[in-house]
Amino acid sequence: MTRSRAQTRLMLAILGAVFAFLYVPISVLFALSFNEGGLPTAWTGFSTKWYGELLRNADIMGAAWNSLIVAVASTVIATVLGTLLAIGIEMRRRKGRLVETLVFAPMIIPDIVLAIALLSMFSLAGVRMGLHTIIVSHVVFNLAFVCAVVRARLRSFDWSIVEASTDLGAPATVTLRRVILPSLLPAVIAGALLAFTLSIDEFIIAFFTAGAGRSSITLPMQIFAMIRFGVTPEINALATIVMTLSLVMLAISQRLNRGSLPGQ
């Protein structure tokens, strides 16, 4: 009994150290975004003025708008294609590892490698860089994540209702629209929220596939440009907003996806 308690305490201590390592810097960043003086070494009082300064910064607002355009467009496309891809893979009678590898390769390949590959493809095709190339790149990146989330739900899907719909004479499109998609809707929304979060936060692929000028600068690229001259209170406020948005999206995604795995 004593040994079991000691092991439990050790595991709790390790878990506490890991959580402290992960979340203490985030907590410090969050607190400094409300520091009136804006100095990282001294607390001079609570203030929200840096959030006001952030909203008055035209460069940051322009980059935020570009990120929103990229995230919404890439999420819509990746969600549609990823859902159809997941359904197609699960409906195959014979599932090969080659198909699995090709579908989920973007999740495994390092971002820098994928970014260089996409840049090379656009250059060889003579495509002019801009927001449209970032959107296409993010679709490639997010497609596998949406497919993975939807497939997790499909593994516990009752395919007998699809057979019943077919036996009753419903066309494949009607079966997909009125039988399959309503059952998959929570997983589809969860995949879409995950794709949106990943697109908002993504930097490397956007950096490589963006065009020249401010018209294609996204929010992570703007943050990177600003921190080269030092971390300012505005960056702390901006990072806090992005982090909070990402955490909220991920929490909603996890809640919607609850029960998608078999046995849950």
mmCIF file of N, CA, C and O in Angstrom, residues 10-52:
data_model
loop_
_atom_site.group_PDB
_atom_site.id
_atom_site.type_symbol
_atom_site.label_atom_id
_atom_site.label_comp_id
_atom_site.label_asym_id
_atom_site.label_seq_id
_atom_site.Cartn_x
_atom_site.Cartn_y
_atom_site.Cartn_z
ATOM 1 N N LEU A 10 4.565 10.093 -7.050
ATOM 2 C CA LEU A 10 5.597 10.351 -8.041
ATOM 3 C C LEU A 10 4.971 10.686 -9.394
ATOM 4 O O LEU A 10 5.402 11.639 -10.073
ATOM 5 N N MET A 11 3.956 9.924 -9.775
ATOM 6 C CA MET A 11 3.284 10.188 -11.047
ATOM 7 C C MET A 11 2.604 11.549 -11.048
ATOM 8 O O MET A 11 2.641 12.275 -12.047
ATOM 9 N N LEU A 12 1.980 11.915 -9.930
ATOM 10 C CA LEU A 12 1.335 13.228 -9.824
ATOM 11 C C LEU A 12 2.372 14.349 -9.901
ATOM 12 O O LEU A 12 2.121 15.398 -10.511
ATOM 13 N N ALA A 13 3.530 14.132 -9.278
ATOM 14 C CA ALA A 13 4.590 15.139 -9.325
ATOM 15 C C ALA A 13 5.102 15.315 -10.753
ATOM 16 O O ALA A 13 5.319 16.445 -11.213
ATOM 17 N N ILE A 14 5.285 14.207 -11.454
ATOM 18 C CA ILE A 14 5.747 14.280 -12.846
ATOM 19 C C ILE A 14 4.698 14.975 -13.709
ATOM 20 O O ILE A 14 5.022 15.838 -14.545
ATOM 21 N N LEU A 15 3.424 14.604 -13.497
ATOM 22 C CA LEU A 15 2.342 15.229 -14.260
ATOM 23 C C LEU A 15 2.278 16.726 -13.983
ATOM 24 O O LEU A 15 2.098 17.538 -14.912
ATOM 25 N N GLY A 16 2.428 17.108 -12.709
ATOM 26 C CA GLY A 16 2.414 18.527 -12.360
ATOM 27 C C GLY A 16 3.571 19.282 -12.998
ATOM 28 O O GLY A 16 3.400 20.410 -13.470
ATOM 29 N N ALA A 17 4.756 18.651 -13.035
ATOM 30 C CA ALA A 17 5.915 19.296 -13.658
ATOM 31 C C ALA A 17 5.703 19.486 -15.153
ATOM 32 O O ALA A 17 6.062 20.529 -15.713
ATOM 33 N N VAL A 18 5.111 18.491 -15.802
ATOM 34 C CA VAL A 18 4.852 18.591 -17.240
ATOM 35 C C VAL A 18 3.854 19.706 -17.535
ATOM 36 O O VAL A 18 4.061 20.534 -18.439
ATOM 37 N N PHE A 19 2.759 19.750 -16.752
ATOM 38 C CA PHE A 19 1.759 20.804 -16.963
ATOM 39 C C PHE A 19 2.341 22.183 -16.671
ATOM 40 O O PHE A 19 2.021 23.160 -17.360
ATOM 41 N N ALA A 20 3.201 22.276 -15.641
ATOM 42 C CA ALA A 20 3.841 23.560 -15.338
ATOM 43 C C ALA A 20 4.743 23.996 -16.476
ATOM 44 O O ALA A 20 4.752 25.174 -16.872
ATOM 45 N N PHE A 21 5.495 23.052 -17.040
ATOM 46 C CA PHE A 21 6.382 23.351 -18.158
ATOM 47 C C PHE A 21 5.596 23.849 -19.371
ATOM 48 O O PHE A 21 6.046 24.736 -20.100
ATOM 49 N N LEU A 22 4.398 23.273 -19.578
ATOM 50 C CA LEU A 22 3.597 23.631 -20.739
ATOM 51 C C LEU A 22 2.838 24.941 -20.551
ATOM 52 O O LEU A 22 2.761 25.769 -21.473
ATOM 53 N N TYR A 23 2.271 25.151 -19.360
ATOM 54 C CA TYR A 23 1.286 26.215 -19.195
ATOM 55 C C TYR A 23 1.770 27.423 -18.402
ATOM 56 O O TYR A 23 1.122 28.469 -18.457
ATOM 57 N N VAL A 24 2.856 27.324 -17.664
ATOM 58 C CA VAL A 24 3.360 28.499 -16.948
ATOM 59 C C VAL A 24 3.793 29.600 -17.921
ATOM 60 O O VAL A 24 3.431 30.775 -17.744
ATOM 61 N N PRO A 25 4.560 29.272 -18.992
ATOM 62 C CA PRO A 25 4.896 30.351 -19.950
ATOM 63 C C PRO A 25 3.665 30.982 -20.588
ATOM 64 O O PRO A 25 3.643 32.209 -20.810
ATOM 65 N N ILE A 26 2.638 30.176 -20.876
ATOM 66 C CA ILE A 26 1.409 30.725 -21.459
ATOM 67 C C ILE A 26 0.723 31.650 -20.466
ATOM 68 O O ILE A 26 0.215 32.714 -20.834
ATOM 69 N N SER A 27 0.712 31.253 -19.195
ATOM 70 C CA SER A 27 0.096 32.089 -18.157
ATOM 71 C C SER A 27 0.842 33.405 -18.002
ATOM 72 O O SER A 27 0.227 34.474 -17.813
ATOM 73 N N VAL A 28 2.174 33.356 -18.073
ATOM 74 C CA VAL A 28 2.973 34.581 -17.980
ATOM 75 C C VAL A 28 2.675 35.508 -19.157
ATOM 76 O O VAL A 28 2.504 36.716 -19.000
ATOM 77 N N LEU A 29 2.578 34.922 -20.354
ATOM 78 C CA LEU A 29 2.242 35.716 -21.538
ATOM 79 C C LEU A 29 0.874 36.362 -21.386
ATOM 80 O O LEU A 29 0.699 37.550 -21.706
ATOM 81 N N PHE A 30 -0.083 35.604 -20.906
ATOM 82 C CA PHE A 30 -1.439 36.124 -20.698
ATOM 83 C C PHE A 30 -1.416 37.287 -19.708
ATOM 84 O O PHE A 30 -2.055 38.322 -19.928
ATOM 85 N N ALA A 31 -0.674 37.138 -18.612
ATOM 86 C CA ALA A 31 -0.611 38.190 -17.597
ATOM 87 C C ALA A 31 0.071 39.436 -18.137
ATOM 88 O O ALA A 31 -0.387 40.571 -17.899
ATOM 89 N N LEU A 32 1.153 39.274 -18.891
ATOM 90 C CA LEU A 32 1.889 40.432 -19.405
ATOM 91 C C LEU A 32 1.089 41.224 -20.429
ATOM 92 O O LEU A 32 1.346 42.411 -20.638
ATOM 93 N N SER A 33 0.114 40.569 -21.067
ATOM 94 C CA SER A 33 -0.710 41.309 -22.027
ATOM 95 C C SER A 33 -1.594 42.338 -21.336
ATOM 96 O O SER A 33 -2.110 43.246 -21.992
ATOM 97 N N PHE A 34 -1.759 42.207 -20.017
ATOM 98 C CA PHE A 34 -2.556 43.171 -19.241
ATOM 99 C C PHE A 34 -1.667 44.068 -18.375
ATOM 100 O O PHE A 34 -2.176 44.775 -17.515
ATOM 101 N N ASN A 35 -0.372 44.032 -18.592
ATOM 102 C CA ASN A 35 0.555 44.855 -17.813
ATOM 103 C C ASN A 35 0.561 46.275 -18.367
ATOM 104 O O ASN A 35 0.861 46.495 -19.552
ATOM 105 N N GLU A 36 0.232 47.250 -17.549
ATOM 106 C CA GLU A 36 0.090 48.630 -18.004
ATOM 107 C C GLU A 36 1.387 49.173 -18.573
ATOM 108 O O GLU A 36 1.403 49.839 -19.619
ATOM 109 N N GLY A 37 2.508 48.859 -17.908
ATOM 110 C CA GLY A 37 3.784 49.389 -18.371
ATOM 111 C C GLY A 37 4.330 48.663 -19.584
ATOM 112 O O GLY A 37 5.152 49.208 -20.325
ATOM 113 N N GLY A 38 3.914 47.445 -19.785
ATOM 114 C CA GLY A 38 4.372 46.690 -20.934
ATOM 115 C C GLY A 38 5.763 46.119 -20.785
ATOM 116 O O GLY A 38 6.324 45.575 -21.738
ATOM 117 N N LEU A 39 6.363 46.217 -19.596
ATOM 118 C CA LEU A 39 7.698 45.671 -19.377
ATOM 119 C C LEU A 39 7.604 44.232 -18.888
ATOM 120 O O LEU A 39 6.786 43.924 -18.018
ATOM 121 N N PRO A 40 8.439 43.333 -19.431
ATOM 122 C CA PRO A 40 8.380 41.936 -19.001
ATOM 123 C C PRO A 40 9.025 41.679 -17.646
ATOM 124 O O PRO A 40 8.932 40.581 -17.120
ATOM 125 N N THR A 41 9.682 42.688 -17.087
ATOM 126 C CA THR A 41 10.410 42.491 -15.831
ATOM 127 C C THR A 41 9.716 43.099 -14.620
ATOM 128 O O THR A 41 10.112 42.818 -13.490
ATOM 129 N N ALA A 42 8.703 43.919 -14.836
ATOM 130 C CA ALA A 42 8.055 44.588 -13.697
ATOM 131 C C ALA A 42 6.577 44.772 -13.974
ATOM 132 O O ALA A 42 6.183 45.181 -15.069
ATOM 133 N N TRP A 43 5.756 44.462 -12.961
ATOM 134 C CA TRP A 43 4.307 44.653 -13.062
ATOM 135 C C TRP A 43 3.966 46.054 -12.571
ATOM 136 O O TRP A 43 4.255 46.419 -11.432
ATOM 137 N N THR A 44 3.353 46.853 -13.443
ATOM 138 C CA THR A 44 3.059 48.238 -13.083
ATOM 139 C C THR A 44 1.567 48.517 -12.938
ATOM 140 O O THR A 44 1.182 49.667 -12.711
ATOM 141 N N GLY A 45 0.733 47.501 -13.080
ATOM 142 C CA GLY A 45 -0.699 47.687 -12.921
ATOM 143 C C GLY A 45 -1.490 47.040 -14.050
ATOM 144 O O GLY A 45 -0.966 46.788 -15.139
ATOM 145 N N PHE A 46 -2.751 46.778 -13.745
ATOM 146 C CA PHE A 46 -3.635 46.115 -14.717
ATOM 147 C C PHE A 46 -4.181 47.136 -15.708
ATOM 148 O O PHE A 46 -4.629 48.224 -15.335
ATOM 149 N N SER A 47 -4.148 46.779 -17.003
ATOM 150 C CA SER A 47 -4.667 47.659 -18.037
ATOM 151 C C SER A 47 -4.975 46.837 -19.289
ATOM 152 O O SER A 47 -4.313 45.843 -19.565
ATOM 153 N N THR A 48 -5.986 47.282 -20.020
ATOM 154 C CA THR A 48 -6.332 46.640 -21.291
ATOM 155 C C THR A 48 -5.960 47.530 -22.485
ATOM 156 O O THR A 48 -6.422 47.282 -23.598
ATOM 157 N N LYS A 49 -5.107 48.504 -22.244
ATOM 158 C CA LYS A 49 -4.815 49.473 -23.307
ATOM 159 C C LYS A 49 -4.087 48.843 -24.486
ATOM 160 O O LYS A 49 -4.222 49.316 -25.626
ATOM 161 N N TRP A 50 -3.336 47.764 -24.226
ATOM 162 C CA TRP A 50 -2.594 47.154 -25.330
ATOM 163 C C TRP A 50 -3.524 46.464 -26.324
ATOM 164 O O TRP A 50 -3.200 46.351 -27.508
ATOM 165 N N TYR A 51 -4.673 46.026 -25.847
ATOM 166 C CA TYR A 51 -5.663 45.452 -26.763
ATOM 167 C C TYR A 51 -6.268 46.549 -27.637
ATOM 168 O O TYR A 51 -6.582 46.308 -28.807
ATOM 169 N N GLY A 52 -6.433 47.736 -27.059
ATOM 170 C CA GLY A 52 -6.891 48.866 -27.857
ATOM 171 C C GLY A 52 -5.862 49.277 -28.900
ATOM 172 O O GLY A 52 -6.209 49.574 -30.052
#
